[in-house]
mmCIF file of C-alpha atoms and ligand atoms in Angstrom:
data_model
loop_
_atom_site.group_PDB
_atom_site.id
_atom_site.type_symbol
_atom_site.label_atom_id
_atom_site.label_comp_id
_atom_site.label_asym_id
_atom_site.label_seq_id
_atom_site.Cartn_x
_atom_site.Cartn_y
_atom_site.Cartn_z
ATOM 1 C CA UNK A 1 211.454 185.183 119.619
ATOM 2 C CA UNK A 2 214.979 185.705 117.888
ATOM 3 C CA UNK A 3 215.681 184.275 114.388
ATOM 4 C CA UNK A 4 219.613 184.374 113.174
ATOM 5 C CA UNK A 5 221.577 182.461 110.496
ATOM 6 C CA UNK A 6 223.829 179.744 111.681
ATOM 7 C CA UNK A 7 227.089 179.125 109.076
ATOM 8 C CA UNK A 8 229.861 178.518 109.126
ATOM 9 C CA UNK A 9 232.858 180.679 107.487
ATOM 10 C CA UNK A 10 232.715 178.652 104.407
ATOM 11 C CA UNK A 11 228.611 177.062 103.216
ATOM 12 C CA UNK A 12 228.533 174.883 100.966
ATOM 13 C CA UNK A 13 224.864 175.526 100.700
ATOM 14 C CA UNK A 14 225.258 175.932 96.827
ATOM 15 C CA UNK A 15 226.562 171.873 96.746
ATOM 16 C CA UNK A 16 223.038 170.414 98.194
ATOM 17 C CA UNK A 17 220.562 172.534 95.782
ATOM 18 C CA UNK A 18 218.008 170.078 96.129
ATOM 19 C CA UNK A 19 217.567 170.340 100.290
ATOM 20 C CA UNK A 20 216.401 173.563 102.436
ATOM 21 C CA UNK A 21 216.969 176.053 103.100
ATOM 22 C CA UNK A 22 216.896 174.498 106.349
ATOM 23 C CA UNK A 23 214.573 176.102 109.388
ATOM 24 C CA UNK A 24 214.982 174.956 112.745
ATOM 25 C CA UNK A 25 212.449 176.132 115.314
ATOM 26 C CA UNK A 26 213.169 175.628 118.937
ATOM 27 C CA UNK A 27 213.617 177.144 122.657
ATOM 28 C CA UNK A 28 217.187 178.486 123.407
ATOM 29 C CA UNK A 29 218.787 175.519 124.652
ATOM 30 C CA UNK A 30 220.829 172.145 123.282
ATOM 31 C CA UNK A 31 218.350 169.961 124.051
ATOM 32 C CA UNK A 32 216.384 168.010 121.394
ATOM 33 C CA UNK A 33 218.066 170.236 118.666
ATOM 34 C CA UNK A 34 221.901 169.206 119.802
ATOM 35 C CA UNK A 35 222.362 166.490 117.957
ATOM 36 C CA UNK A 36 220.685 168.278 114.844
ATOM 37 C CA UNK A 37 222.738 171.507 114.595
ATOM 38 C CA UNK A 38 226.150 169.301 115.047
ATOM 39 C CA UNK A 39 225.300 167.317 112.079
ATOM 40 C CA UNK A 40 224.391 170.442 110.262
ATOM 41 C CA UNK A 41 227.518 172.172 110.641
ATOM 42 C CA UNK A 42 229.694 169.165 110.130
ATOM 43 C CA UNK A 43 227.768 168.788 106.764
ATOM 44 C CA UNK A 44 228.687 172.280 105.941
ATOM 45 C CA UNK A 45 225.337 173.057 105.783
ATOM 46 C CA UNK A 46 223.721 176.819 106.463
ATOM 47 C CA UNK A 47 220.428 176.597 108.683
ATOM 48 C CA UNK A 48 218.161 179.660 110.304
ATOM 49 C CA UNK A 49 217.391 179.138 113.935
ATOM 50 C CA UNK A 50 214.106 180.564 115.008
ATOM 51 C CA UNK A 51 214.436 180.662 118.736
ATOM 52 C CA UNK A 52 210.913 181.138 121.147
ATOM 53 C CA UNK A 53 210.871 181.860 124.654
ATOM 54 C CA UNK A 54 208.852 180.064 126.283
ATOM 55 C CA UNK A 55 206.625 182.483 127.619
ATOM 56 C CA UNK A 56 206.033 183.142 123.536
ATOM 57 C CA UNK A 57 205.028 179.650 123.213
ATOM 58 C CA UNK A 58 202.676 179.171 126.107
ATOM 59 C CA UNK A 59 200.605 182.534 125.130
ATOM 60 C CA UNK A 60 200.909 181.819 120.794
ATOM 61 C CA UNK A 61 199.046 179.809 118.478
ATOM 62 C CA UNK A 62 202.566 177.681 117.371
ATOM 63 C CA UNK A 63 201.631 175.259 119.722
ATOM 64 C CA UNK A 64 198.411 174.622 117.932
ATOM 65 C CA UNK A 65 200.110 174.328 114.497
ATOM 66 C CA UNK A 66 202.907 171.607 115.445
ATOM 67 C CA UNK A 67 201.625 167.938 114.567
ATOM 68 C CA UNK A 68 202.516 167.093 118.671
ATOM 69 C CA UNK A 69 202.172 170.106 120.381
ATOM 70 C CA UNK A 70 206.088 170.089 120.521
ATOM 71 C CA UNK A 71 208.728 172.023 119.433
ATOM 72 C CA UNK A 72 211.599 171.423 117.595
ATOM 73 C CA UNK A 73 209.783 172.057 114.745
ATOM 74 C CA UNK A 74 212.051 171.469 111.058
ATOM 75 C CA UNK A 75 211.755 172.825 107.665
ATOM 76 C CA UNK A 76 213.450 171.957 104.615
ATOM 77 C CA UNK A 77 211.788 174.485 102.135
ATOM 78 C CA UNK A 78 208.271 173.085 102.178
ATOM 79 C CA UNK A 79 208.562 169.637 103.885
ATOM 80 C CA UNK A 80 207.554 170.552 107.735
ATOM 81 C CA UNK A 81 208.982 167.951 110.214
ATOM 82 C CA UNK A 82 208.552 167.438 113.938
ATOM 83 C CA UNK A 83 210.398 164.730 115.982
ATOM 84 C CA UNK A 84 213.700 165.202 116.770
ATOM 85 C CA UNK A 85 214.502 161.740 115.618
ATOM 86 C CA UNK A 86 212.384 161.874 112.542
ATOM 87 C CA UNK A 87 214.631 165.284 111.887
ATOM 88 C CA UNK A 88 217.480 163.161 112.008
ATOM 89 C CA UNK A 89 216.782 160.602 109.796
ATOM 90 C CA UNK A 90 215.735 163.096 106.876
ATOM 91 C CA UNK A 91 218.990 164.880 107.092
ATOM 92 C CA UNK A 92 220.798 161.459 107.460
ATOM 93 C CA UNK A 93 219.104 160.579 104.197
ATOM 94 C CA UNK A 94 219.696 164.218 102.300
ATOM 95 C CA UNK A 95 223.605 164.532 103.338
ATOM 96 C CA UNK A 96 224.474 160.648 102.775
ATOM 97 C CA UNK A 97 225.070 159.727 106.560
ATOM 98 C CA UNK A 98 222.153 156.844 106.576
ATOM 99 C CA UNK A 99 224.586 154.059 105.656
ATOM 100 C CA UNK A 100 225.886 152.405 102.230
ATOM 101 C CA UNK A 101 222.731 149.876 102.242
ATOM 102 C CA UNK A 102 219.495 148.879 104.228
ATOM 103 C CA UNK A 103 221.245 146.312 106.572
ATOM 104 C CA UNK A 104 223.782 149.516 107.449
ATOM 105 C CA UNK A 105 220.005 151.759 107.585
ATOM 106 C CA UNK A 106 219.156 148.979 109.916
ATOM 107 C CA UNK A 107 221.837 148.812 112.511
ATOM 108 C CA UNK A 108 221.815 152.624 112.858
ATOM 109 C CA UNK A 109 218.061 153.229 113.315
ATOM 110 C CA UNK A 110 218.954 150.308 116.341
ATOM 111 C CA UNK A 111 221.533 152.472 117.478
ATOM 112 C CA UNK A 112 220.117 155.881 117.215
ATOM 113 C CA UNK A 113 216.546 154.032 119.467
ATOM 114 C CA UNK A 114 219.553 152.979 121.602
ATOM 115 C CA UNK A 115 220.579 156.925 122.232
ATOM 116 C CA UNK A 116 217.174 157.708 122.487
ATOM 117 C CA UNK A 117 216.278 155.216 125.405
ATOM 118 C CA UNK A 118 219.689 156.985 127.206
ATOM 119 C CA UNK A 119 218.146 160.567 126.453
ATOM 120 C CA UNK A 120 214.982 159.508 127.794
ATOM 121 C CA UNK A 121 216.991 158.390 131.164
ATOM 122 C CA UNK A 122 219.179 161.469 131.049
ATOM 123 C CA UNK A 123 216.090 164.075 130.553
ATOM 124 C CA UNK A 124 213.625 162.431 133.555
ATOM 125 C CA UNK A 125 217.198 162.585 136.217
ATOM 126 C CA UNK A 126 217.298 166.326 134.440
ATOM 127 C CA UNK A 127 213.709 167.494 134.694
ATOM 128 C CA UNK A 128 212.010 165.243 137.710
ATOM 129 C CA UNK A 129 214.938 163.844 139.744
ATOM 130 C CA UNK A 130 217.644 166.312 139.848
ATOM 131 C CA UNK A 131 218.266 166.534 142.995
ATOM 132 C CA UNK A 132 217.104 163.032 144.402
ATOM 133 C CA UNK A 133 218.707 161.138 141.159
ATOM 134 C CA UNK A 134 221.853 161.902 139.931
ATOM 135 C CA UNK A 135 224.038 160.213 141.875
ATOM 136 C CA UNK A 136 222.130 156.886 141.756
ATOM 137 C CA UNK A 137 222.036 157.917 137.923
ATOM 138 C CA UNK A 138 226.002 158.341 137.658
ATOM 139 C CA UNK A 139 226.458 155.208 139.387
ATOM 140 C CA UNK A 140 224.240 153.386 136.708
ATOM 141 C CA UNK A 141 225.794 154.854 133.836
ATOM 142 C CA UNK A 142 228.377 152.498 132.819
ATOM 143 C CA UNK A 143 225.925 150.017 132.460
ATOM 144 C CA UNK A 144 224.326 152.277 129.769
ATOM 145 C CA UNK A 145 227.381 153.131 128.744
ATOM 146 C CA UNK A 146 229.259 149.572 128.373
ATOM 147 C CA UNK A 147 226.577 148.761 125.565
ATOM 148 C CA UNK A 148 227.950 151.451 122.977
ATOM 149 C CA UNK A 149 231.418 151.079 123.698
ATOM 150 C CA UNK A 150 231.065 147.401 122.974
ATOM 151 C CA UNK A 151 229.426 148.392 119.359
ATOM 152 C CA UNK A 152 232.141 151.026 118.914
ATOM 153 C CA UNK A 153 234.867 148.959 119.762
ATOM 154 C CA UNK A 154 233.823 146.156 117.445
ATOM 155 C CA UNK A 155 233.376 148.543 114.768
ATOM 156 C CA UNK A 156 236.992 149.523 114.330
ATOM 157 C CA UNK A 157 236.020 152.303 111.920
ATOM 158 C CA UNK A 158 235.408 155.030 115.205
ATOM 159 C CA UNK A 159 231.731 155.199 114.393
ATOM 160 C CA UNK A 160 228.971 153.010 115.184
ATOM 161 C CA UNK A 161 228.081 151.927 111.712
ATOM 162 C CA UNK A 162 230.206 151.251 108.411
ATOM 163 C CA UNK A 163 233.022 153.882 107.783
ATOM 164 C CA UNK A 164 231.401 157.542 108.240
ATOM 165 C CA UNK A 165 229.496 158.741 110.308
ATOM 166 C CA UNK A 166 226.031 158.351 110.619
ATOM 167 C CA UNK A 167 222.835 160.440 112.111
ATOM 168 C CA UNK A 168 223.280 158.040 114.814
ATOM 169 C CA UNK A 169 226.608 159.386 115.742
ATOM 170 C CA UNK A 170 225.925 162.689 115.886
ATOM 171 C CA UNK A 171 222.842 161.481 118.099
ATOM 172 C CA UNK A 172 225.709 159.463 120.620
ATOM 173 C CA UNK A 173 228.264 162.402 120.341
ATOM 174 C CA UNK A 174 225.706 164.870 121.596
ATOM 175 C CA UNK A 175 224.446 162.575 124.297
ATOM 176 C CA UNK A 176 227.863 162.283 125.374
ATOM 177 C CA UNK A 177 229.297 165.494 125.569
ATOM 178 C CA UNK A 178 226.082 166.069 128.015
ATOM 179 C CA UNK A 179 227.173 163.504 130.390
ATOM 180 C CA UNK A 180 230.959 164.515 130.126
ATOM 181 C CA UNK A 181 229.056 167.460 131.763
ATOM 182 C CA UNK A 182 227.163 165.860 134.168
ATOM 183 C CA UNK A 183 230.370 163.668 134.947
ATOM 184 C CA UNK A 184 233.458 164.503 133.473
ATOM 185 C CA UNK A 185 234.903 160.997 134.189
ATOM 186 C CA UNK A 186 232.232 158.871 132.552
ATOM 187 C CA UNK A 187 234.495 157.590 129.480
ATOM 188 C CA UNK A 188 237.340 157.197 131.858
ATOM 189 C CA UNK A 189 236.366 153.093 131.537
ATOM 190 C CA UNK A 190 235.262 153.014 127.343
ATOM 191 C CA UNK A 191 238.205 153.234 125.710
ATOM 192 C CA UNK A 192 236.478 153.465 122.395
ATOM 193 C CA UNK A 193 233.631 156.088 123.608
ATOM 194 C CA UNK A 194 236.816 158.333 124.519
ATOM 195 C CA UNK A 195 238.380 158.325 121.376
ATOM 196 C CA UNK A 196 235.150 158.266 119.234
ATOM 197 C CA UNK A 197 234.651 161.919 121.263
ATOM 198 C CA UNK A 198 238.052 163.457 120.543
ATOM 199 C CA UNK A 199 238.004 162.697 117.107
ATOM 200 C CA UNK A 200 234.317 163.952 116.685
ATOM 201 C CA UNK A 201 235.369 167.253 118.772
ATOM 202 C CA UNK A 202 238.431 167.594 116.180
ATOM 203 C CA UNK A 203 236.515 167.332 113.003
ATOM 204 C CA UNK A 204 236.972 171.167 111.876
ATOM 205 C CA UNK A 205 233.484 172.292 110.993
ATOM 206 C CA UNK A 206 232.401 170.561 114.520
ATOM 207 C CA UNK A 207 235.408 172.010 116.636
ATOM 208 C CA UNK A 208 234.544 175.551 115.190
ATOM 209 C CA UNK A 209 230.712 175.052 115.633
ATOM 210 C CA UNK A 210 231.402 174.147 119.197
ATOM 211 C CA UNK A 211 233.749 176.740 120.225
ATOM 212 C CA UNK A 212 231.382 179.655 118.391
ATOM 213 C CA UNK A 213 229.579 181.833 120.777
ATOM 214 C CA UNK A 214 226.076 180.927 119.553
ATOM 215 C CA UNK A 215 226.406 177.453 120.669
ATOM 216 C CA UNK A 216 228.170 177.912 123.716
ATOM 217 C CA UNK A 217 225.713 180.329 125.117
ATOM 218 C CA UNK A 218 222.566 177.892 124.814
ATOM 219 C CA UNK A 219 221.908 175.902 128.383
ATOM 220 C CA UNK A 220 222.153 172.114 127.663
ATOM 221 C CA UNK A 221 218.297 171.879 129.274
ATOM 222 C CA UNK A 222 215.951 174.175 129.695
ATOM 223 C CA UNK A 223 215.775 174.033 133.643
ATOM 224 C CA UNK A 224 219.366 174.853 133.842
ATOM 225 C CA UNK A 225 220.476 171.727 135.391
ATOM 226 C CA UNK A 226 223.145 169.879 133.675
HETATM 227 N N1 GTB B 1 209.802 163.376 121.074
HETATM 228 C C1 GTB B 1 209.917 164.795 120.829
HETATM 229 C C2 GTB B 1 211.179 165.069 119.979
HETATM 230 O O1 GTB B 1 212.104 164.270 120.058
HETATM 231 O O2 GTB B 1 211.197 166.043 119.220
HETATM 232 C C3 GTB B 1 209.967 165.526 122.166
HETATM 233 C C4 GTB B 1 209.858 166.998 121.968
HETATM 234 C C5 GTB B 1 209.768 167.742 123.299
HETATM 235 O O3 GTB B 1 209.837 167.163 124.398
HETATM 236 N N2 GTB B 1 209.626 169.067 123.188
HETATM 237 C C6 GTB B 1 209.547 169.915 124.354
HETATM 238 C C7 GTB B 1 208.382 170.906 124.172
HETATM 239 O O4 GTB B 1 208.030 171.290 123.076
HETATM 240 C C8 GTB B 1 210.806 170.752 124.458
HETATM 241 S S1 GTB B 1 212.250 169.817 124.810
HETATM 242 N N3 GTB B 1 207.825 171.343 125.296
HETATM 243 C C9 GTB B 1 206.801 172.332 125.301
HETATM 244 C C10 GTB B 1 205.416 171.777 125.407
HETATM 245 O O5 GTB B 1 205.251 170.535 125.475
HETATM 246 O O6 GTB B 1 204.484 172.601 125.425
HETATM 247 C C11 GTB B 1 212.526 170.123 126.551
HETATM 248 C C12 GTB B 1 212.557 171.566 126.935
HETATM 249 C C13 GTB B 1 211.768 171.972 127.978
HETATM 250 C C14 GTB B 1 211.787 173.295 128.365
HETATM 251 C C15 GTB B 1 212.588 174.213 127.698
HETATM 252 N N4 GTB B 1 212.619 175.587 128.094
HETATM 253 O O7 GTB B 1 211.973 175.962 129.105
HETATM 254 O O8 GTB B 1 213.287 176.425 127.458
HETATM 255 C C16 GTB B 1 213.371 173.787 126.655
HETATM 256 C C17 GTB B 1 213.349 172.465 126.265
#
């Protein structure tokens, strides 16, 4: 286990009094907590990582303690949170990026399920069809693909919902970058999906959280396929 502070040259910590300090628990990779620490450091926020190995978490008693018997595992001073999703929406609703009313709530909890039915593709190819899948997976993709550049595009604003963005974008950006991995041609056909990434990518607190060595030495899964 390693624990370090993740922030960025400048916190504003001091600004959000009411929320953290912010504790993410997880294994050494992207993964489930990608999405998370993005919208963290693009919210100037300051977060500790607590980071197990796994052999840690198959001998300890954490695995007991966690309400699914899954890590990441979230605190915000004494609120404990599991779900990667559920993480999502808590900090969408403590940093303001959960839309300006409950139809805008609406459309991004439909677009953040949306990401989460693509990570659920993306992580069985990853974990149980490497080798057999991907190429049947790449050629499927635009079809996955085609359905958020249509919602971008109509959008206008660059983000999926209203004029911000959202806990659902950070959720898409993530996703994305991953398959810009996997296939670094992807966006060459979503117009939209391209620029929504290269202004994300240019946002300052998210180009210098990306290019920082803490983030670039975590594996994007944790069997090293990517
Ligand atoms: N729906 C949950 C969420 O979104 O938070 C899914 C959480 C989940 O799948 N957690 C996995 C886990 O805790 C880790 S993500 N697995 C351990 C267990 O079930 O006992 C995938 C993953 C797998 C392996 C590694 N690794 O070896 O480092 C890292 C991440």
């Amino acid at each position: 286990m390693c624990s370090f502070l993740w922030s960025l040259s400048e916190p504003l910590h001091h600004l959000h009094h009411k929320m953290g300090p912010y504790t993410i628990t997880y294994f050494g990779v992207r993964g489930r907590c990608g999405a998370m620490r993005i919208m963290l450091a693009d919210q100037g926020q300051e977060w500790k990582e607590i980071l197990m190995d796994f052999a840690d978490w198959t001998k300890g008693d954490l695995k007991a303690s966690c309400v699914f018997g899954q890590l990441p595992k979230f605190e915000d001073g004494g609120l404990v949170l599991f779900q990667s999703n559920a993480i999502l929406r808590h900090l969408g609703r403590n940093h303001d990026a959960y839309g300006k009313d409950g139809k805008e709530a609406a459309r991004i909890d439909m677009m953040c399920d949306g990401v989460e039915d693509l990570r659920l593709k993306y992580g069985k190819m990853i974990y149980q069809e490497y080798d057999t899948g991907k190429d049947q997976y790449i050629k499927d993709l635009p079809n996955h693909l085609d359905k958020f550049e249509a919602v971008m595009a109509k959008n206008k604003t660059g983000f999926l919902v209203g004029d911000k963005p959202s806990f659902a974008d950070y959720s898409l950006f993530e996703v994305l970058l991953n398959h810009l991995v996997l296939c670094s041609s992807c966006l060459d056909t979503s117009p939209s999906l391209k620029s929504f990434v290269e202004k994300m990518s240019a946002r300052p607190k998210i180009k210098a959280f990306l290019g920082s060595d803490a983030y670039k030495k975590l594996p994007i899964n944790g069997n090293g396929k990517q």
